[in-house]
Short mmCIF file of C-alpha atoms in Angstrom, two decimals:
data_model
loop_
_atom_site.label_atom_id
_atom_site.label_comp_id
_atom_site.label_asym_id
_atom_site.label_seq_id
_atom_site.Cartn_x
_atom_site.Cartn_y
_atom_site.Cartn_z
CA MET J 23 17.41 97.31 27.42
CA THR J 24 14.77 99.15 25.42
CA ILE J 25 14.45 98.22 21.78
CA LYS J 26 13.32 101.07 19.58
CA LYS J 27 10.16 100.62 17.57
CA ARG J 28 10.63 98.56 14.43
CA LYS J 29 10.56 101.41 11.96
CA ILE J 30 13.07 101.87 9.17
CA LYS J 31 13.27 105.50 8.18
CA THR J 32 13.32 106.38 4.54
CA ASN J 33 13.93 109.63 2.73
CA LEU J 34 11.44 112.45 3.27
CA ASN J 35 12.05 113.70 -0.27
CA PHE J 36 9.68 111.09 -1.64
CA HIS J 37 6.52 112.29 -3.36
CA LYS J 38 3.93 113.67 -0.92
CA ARG J 39 1.53 110.81 -1.72
CA ASN J 40 4.18 108.10 -1.29
CA LYS J 41 3.02 105.79 1.50
CA HIS J 42 6.64 105.14 2.48
CA LYS J 43 7.95 108.69 2.85
CA SER J 44 7.99 108.39 6.65
CA GLY J 45 9.49 104.92 6.84
CA TYR J 46 8.56 101.25 7.22
CA ASP J 47 6.70 99.95 10.26
CA LEU J 48 8.33 96.54 10.62
CA ASP J 49 5.94 95.40 13.37
CA THR J 50 2.95 95.86 11.08
CA LEU J 51 4.75 94.33 8.11
CA CYS J 52 5.85 91.25 10.07
CA ARG J 53 2.39 90.67 11.52
CA SER J 54 0.83 90.73 8.07
CA TYR J 55 3.68 89.02 6.24
CA PRO J 56 5.45 86.59 8.67
CA ASP J 57 8.06 85.55 6.05
CA LEU J 58 9.78 88.88 6.75
CA LYS J 59 10.40 88.05 10.44
CA PRO J 60 13.54 85.91 10.00
CA PHE J 61 15.32 88.85 8.34
CA VAL J 62 14.59 91.41 11.07
CA PHE J 63 17.27 91.95 13.70
CA GLU J 64 18.45 94.48 16.25
CA ASN J 65 21.37 96.63 15.10
CA GLU J 66 24.09 98.31 17.17
CA TYR J 67 21.77 101.25 17.87
CA GLN J 68 19.15 98.92 19.42
CA THR J 69 16.87 99.52 16.44
CA GLN J 70 15.11 96.77 14.52
CA THR J 71 16.13 96.63 10.86
CA ILE J 72 17.07 94.25 8.03
CA ASP J 73 20.32 93.63 6.16
CA PHE J 74 19.92 95.67 2.98
CA ALA J 75 22.91 93.87 1.44
CA ASN J 76 21.01 90.56 1.60
CA PRO J 77 18.92 90.01 -1.58
CA LYS J 78 16.50 87.66 0.20
CA ALA J 79 15.89 90.17 2.98
CA VAL J 80 15.32 92.96 0.48
CA LYS J 81 12.89 90.82 -1.49
CA ALA J 82 10.97 89.85 1.66
CA LEU J 83 10.66 93.50 2.69
CA ASN J 84 9.38 94.61 -0.71
CA THR J 85 6.97 91.68 -0.90
CA ALA J 86 5.62 92.68 2.52
CA LEU J 87 5.15 96.28 1.38
CA LEU J 88 3.12 95.12 -1.62
CA PHE J 89 1.08 92.75 0.54
CA VAL J 90 0.24 95.34 3.21
CA HIS J 91 -0.07 98.58 1.24
CA TYR J 92 -1.16 97.55 -2.27
CA ASN J 93 -3.22 94.39 -1.75
CA ILE J 94 -0.83 92.31 -3.87
CA LYS J 95 -1.13 88.84 -2.33
CA PHE J 96 1.10 87.00 -4.80
CA TRP J 97 4.44 88.37 -5.99
CA GLU J 98 6.83 85.57 -6.84
CA PHE J 99 9.62 85.36 -9.42
CA PRO J 100 13.17 83.91 -9.53
CA ASP J 101 15.76 85.39 -7.19
CA THR J 102 17.94 86.02 -10.25
CA ASN J 103 15.47 88.62 -11.54
CA LEU J 104 15.55 92.24 -10.46
CA CYS J 105 13.69 92.92 -7.21
CA PRO J 106 12.49 96.52 -7.52
CA PRO J 107 12.45 98.75 -4.41
CA ILE J 108 8.78 99.65 -3.99
CA PRO J 109 9.14 103.20 -2.58
CA GLY J 110 11.18 104.39 -5.55
CA ARG J 111 8.99 102.64 -8.12
CA VAL J 112 5.76 104.06 -6.74
CA ASP J 113 7.32 107.54 -6.74
CA TYR J 114 7.55 107.35 -10.54
CA ILE J 115 3.85 106.42 -10.63
CA HIS J 116 2.88 109.42 -8.47
CA TYR J 117 4.90 111.91 -10.52
CA LEU J 118 3.42 110.52 -13.71
CA ALA J 119 -0.06 110.94 -12.21
CA ASP J 120 0.76 114.62 -11.53
CA LEU J 121 1.94 115.09 -15.11
CA LEU J 122 -1.23 113.58 -16.54
CA LYS J 123 -3.44 115.66 -14.24
CA GLN J 124 -1.64 118.84 -15.34
CA SER J 125 -2.42 117.80 -18.92
CA ASP J 126 -6.11 117.46 -18.03
CA VAL J 127 -5.95 113.66 -18.34
CA ASP J 128 -7.59 112.13 -15.29
CA LYS J 129 -9.72 109.21 -16.48
CA ASN J 130 -9.48 106.17 -18.75
CA ILE J 131 -5.69 106.26 -18.39
CA ASN J 132 -3.81 103.66 -20.41
CA VAL J 133 -0.06 103.30 -19.87
CA LEU J 134 2.63 101.44 -21.82
CA ASP J 135 5.39 100.06 -19.58
CA ILE J 136 8.63 99.33 -21.47
CA GLY J 137 10.58 96.47 -19.88
CA THR J 138 7.98 95.43 -17.34
CA GLY J 139 10.15 92.57 -16.06
CA ALA J 140 9.27 89.44 -14.10
CA SER J 141 8.01 91.55 -11.18
CA CYS J 142 5.46 93.49 -13.29
CA ILE J 143 5.97 96.24 -10.74
CA TYR J 144 4.81 99.42 -12.46
CA PRO J 145 1.53 97.90 -13.70
CA VAL J 146 0.58 96.45 -10.31
CA LEU J 147 1.41 99.72 -8.53
CA GLY J 148 -0.32 101.90 -11.12
CA LYS J 149 -3.43 99.75 -10.93
CA ALA J 150 -3.42 99.76 -7.10
CA GLU J 151 -2.86 103.50 -6.70
CA TYR J 152 -4.82 104.99 -9.61
CA ASP J 153 -6.78 102.19 -11.29
CA TRP J 154 -4.81 102.67 -14.51
CA HIS J 155 -4.75 100.13 -17.32
CA PHE J 156 -1.40 98.88 -18.61
CA VAL J 157 0.32 97.14 -21.46
CA GLY J 158 3.68 95.79 -20.32
CA THR J 159 6.43 94.71 -22.73
CA ASP J 160 9.64 92.74 -22.36
CA ILE J 161 12.18 90.95 -24.53
CA ASP J 162 12.49 88.03 -22.09
CA LYS J 163 9.72 85.45 -22.51
CA LYS J 164 10.42 83.87 -19.12
CA SER J 165 10.05 87.23 -17.39
CA LEU J 166 6.71 87.69 -19.11
CA GLN J 167 5.60 84.26 -17.92
CA TYR J 168 6.30 85.17 -14.31
CA ALA J 169 4.67 88.58 -14.76
CA GLN J 170 1.58 86.90 -16.22
CA LYS J 171 1.35 84.61 -13.20
CA ILE J 172 1.43 87.66 -10.88
CA ILE J 173 -1.34 89.25 -12.95
CA ALA J 174 -3.48 86.12 -12.89
CA LYS J 175 -3.00 85.33 -9.18
CA ASN J 176 -4.01 88.89 -8.24
CA LYS J 177 -6.95 88.88 -10.68
CA LEU J 178 -5.62 91.78 -12.73
CA ASP J 179 -6.14 90.22 -16.16
CA THR J 180 -8.64 92.84 -17.32
CA SER J 181 -6.34 95.72 -16.35
CA ILE J 182 -2.87 94.51 -17.37
CA LYS J 183 -1.88 92.97 -20.70
CA LEU J 184 1.59 91.80 -21.76
CA ARG J 185 3.39 91.77 -25.11
CA HIS J 186 6.67 90.19 -26.16
CA GLN J 187 9.28 92.43 -27.81
CA ARG J 188 10.91 90.04 -30.26
CA ASN J 189 13.71 92.35 -31.41
CA SER J 190 16.16 93.41 -28.69
CA SER J 191 17.25 96.37 -30.84
CA ASN J 192 13.75 97.86 -30.72
CA ILE J 193 11.95 99.60 -27.89
CA LEU J 194 8.58 100.75 -29.22
CA LYS J 195 8.71 99.25 -32.70
CA GLY J 196 7.21 95.79 -32.87
CA VAL J 197 5.03 96.12 -29.75
CA LEU J 198 2.83 99.12 -30.53
CA GLU J 199 -0.15 98.31 -32.69
CA VAL J 200 -1.90 100.65 -35.14
CA ALA J 201 -5.00 100.99 -32.96
CA ASP J 202 -3.07 101.69 -29.73
CA LYS J 203 -3.62 104.95 -27.87
CA PHE J 204 -1.67 105.56 -24.67
CA SER J 205 -1.89 108.36 -22.12
CA ALA J 206 1.76 107.78 -21.26
CA VAL J 207 4.76 105.54 -21.79
CA MET J 208 7.05 104.78 -18.86
CA CYS J 209 10.48 103.21 -18.90
CA ASN J 210 13.19 102.24 -16.43
CA PRO J 211 16.14 101.69 -18.80
CA PRO J 212 19.17 99.46 -18.24
CA PHE J 213 21.71 101.74 -16.58
CA TYR J 214 24.93 99.89 -17.42
CA LYS J 215 27.02 99.08 -20.49
CA SER J 216 28.27 95.67 -19.35
CA GLU J 217 28.38 93.12 -16.55
CA THR J 218 31.74 94.55 -15.48
CA GLU J 219 30.17 97.97 -14.93
CA VAL J 220 27.37 96.34 -12.91
CA LEU J 221 29.88 94.58 -10.64
CA GLU J 222 31.83 97.80 -10.11
CA ALA J 223 28.66 99.62 -9.08
CA THR J 224 27.69 96.77 -6.74
CA THR J 225 31.12 96.84 -5.11
CA ARG J 226 30.76 100.58 -4.45
CA LYS J 227 27.35 99.97 -2.89
CA LEU J 228 28.72 97.22 -0.62
CA ILE J 229 31.46 99.58 0.53
CA GLY J 230 28.74 102.07 1.45
CA LEU J 231 26.95 99.35 3.43
CA ASN J 232 30.22 98.32 5.14
CA LYS J 233 29.92 94.79 3.75
CA ASP J 234 32.48 92.19 2.67
CA ARG J 235 33.25 92.60 -1.03
CA THR J 236 34.86 89.18 -1.67
CA ASP J 237 31.54 87.75 -2.89
CA VAL J 238 29.79 90.50 -4.85
CA VAL J 239 26.01 89.96 -4.85
CA ARG J 240 23.54 92.64 -5.91
CA ASN J 241 21.03 93.29 -3.13
CA PHE J 242 18.29 93.85 -5.73
CA SER J 243 19.58 91.06 -8.06
CA GLY J 244 18.88 91.44 -11.79
CA THR J 245 19.48 89.64 -15.11
CA HIS J 246 21.56 91.06 -17.97
CA HIS J 247 18.41 92.13 -19.87
CA GLU J 248 17.38 94.19 -16.85
CA LEU J 249 20.74 95.71 -16.00
CA TRP J 250 22.84 96.40 -19.07
CA TYR J 251 22.50 97.34 -22.73
CA LYS J 252 25.10 97.83 -25.45
CA GLY J 253 26.10 101.47 -25.13
CA GLY J 254 24.49 101.74 -21.70
CA GLU J 255 21.77 104.08 -20.53
CA LYS J 256 22.67 106.79 -23.05
CA ALA J 257 22.35 104.50 -26.08
CA PHE J 258 19.08 102.99 -24.87
CA ILE J 259 17.46 106.33 -24.17
CA HIS J 260 18.51 107.90 -27.47
CA ASN J 261 17.11 104.91 -29.33
CA TYR J 262 13.88 105.43 -27.37
CA LEU J 263 13.85 109.15 -28.22
CA TYR J 264 14.07 108.40 -31.94
CA GLU J 265 11.42 105.68 -31.84
CA SER J 266 9.02 107.97 -29.98
CA THR J 267 8.84 110.13 -33.12
CA LEU J 268 7.40 107.14 -34.99
CA PHE J 269 4.41 106.96 -32.63
CA LYS J 270 3.93 110.64 -31.74
CA ASP J 271 0.19 110.49 -32.48
CA GLN J 272 -0.42 107.35 -30.43
CA CYS J 273 1.11 108.42 -27.10
CA LEU J 274 0.50 111.69 -25.28
CA TRP J 275 3.52 111.62 -22.95
CA PHE J 276 6.71 109.62 -23.34
CA THR J 277 8.73 109.34 -20.12
CA THR J 278 11.87 107.65 -18.85
CA LEU J 279 13.94 107.47 -15.70
CA VAL J 280 17.43 108.92 -16.14
CA SER J 281 20.08 107.85 -13.66
CA LYS J 282 22.98 109.97 -14.90
CA LYS J 283 22.37 113.71 -14.55
CA ASP J 284 24.98 114.57 -17.18
CA LEU J 285 22.80 112.94 -19.85
CA ILE J 286 19.98 115.45 -19.43
CA LYS J 287 21.38 118.23 -21.61
CA GLY J 288 21.99 115.86 -24.52
CA ILE J 289 18.51 114.37 -24.18
CA GLN J 290 16.94 117.83 -24.25
CA THR J 291 18.96 118.83 -27.31
CA SER J 292 17.98 115.67 -29.16
CA LEU J 293 14.30 116.07 -28.30
CA LYS J 294 14.24 119.63 -29.58
CA LYS J 295 15.75 118.46 -32.86
CA LEU J 296 13.17 115.67 -33.04
CA GLY J 297 10.31 118.15 -32.70
CA ALA J 298 9.10 117.63 -29.13
CA THR J 299 6.67 120.42 -28.21
CA LYS J 300 7.24 120.13 -24.46
CA ILE J 301 10.06 118.66 -22.39
CA LYS J 302 9.94 118.33 -18.61
CA VAL J 303 12.62 117.18 -16.18
CA ILE J 304 11.20 115.99 -12.85
CA ASP J 305 13.72 115.54 -10.03
CA MET J 306 13.20 112.76 -7.50
CA GLY J 307 15.03 112.42 -4.18
CA GLN J 308 15.32 108.80 -3.05
CA GLY J 309 17.62 108.16 -0.12
CA ASN J 310 21.25 108.71 -1.05
CA LYS J 311 20.38 108.28 -4.73
CA LYS J 312 19.16 111.13 -6.89
CA SER J 313 17.15 110.32 -9.95
CA ARG J 314 14.93 112.13 -12.39
CA ILE J 315 12.19 111.56 -14.93
CA VAL J 316 12.41 113.11 -18.39
CA ALA J 317 9.03 113.53 -20.06
CA TRP J 318 8.29 114.77 -23.57
CA THR J 319 5.34 115.13 -25.91
CA PHE J 320 4.70 116.01 -29.53
CA SER J 321 1.17 117.26 -28.79
CA VAL J 322 0.41 120.93 -29.43
CA LYS J 323 -2.59 120.81 -27.08
CA THR J 324 -0.52 119.53 -24.16
CA ASN J 325 2.07 122.21 -24.81
CA MET J 326 -0.61 124.86 -24.30
CA LEU J 327 -1.84 123.31 -21.05
CA LEU J 328 1.52 123.29 -19.21
#
């Protein structure tokens, strides 16, 4: 019996600079990161793969990707915290890089990451791919402690700084300082309104993976701070839109991921009322999931460049 090469195919709609647009080479990943080996198996099509419904397998795969492709040698945090899928997260970084380049911003880039989480994923990817500097914020002190350990172990202290958001009702207020100047703000908002909504979404995903649904476990894990917010994605984003007007002179581009397509029209309407000079919607194709980035600015100069 011939076993097909250990390569998991991913979606070709990823950004052209995404290292993972053609798939994962499991042989290479396992050689460089042996902890992935126990999770690799041969499926019914005689192809080597992993169980994407298993949180530990997913975490091992993403850790291996960081180790091999981004020179991140330490990436540890509790299994209860969200384990971000690297290909999708780095896509956001690449599209943001395009946006900044179009705005004639290509050096000394400083990015604010809202809700950086225990994994500190956007800062480590942005530093690895483009040598950007970051300030990451979070409302969870424990998450920041784990993120700081990742920063320290990978010797990224001069490039990535962390700040604690003390008020869970605020997004930008309380963490931006008077002297701050950012090229961009990025944000991956909580998508759900409640734990119940999270469990319903997880159940649908398990059905898609043909898995038993009696014990519902999220394959990417996640704490309540990371997954849900009172009022859900819509409430979080509209709070963010309003707060962006308070710091319009300190940040060139404000951006956010938007999971639900039907929110886009309302976001655009609100931004026009708030005085945004340019609004861009950037579609991203990631496997079976479609997502998009909404970006806006209050700068007249940037409006002329695009």
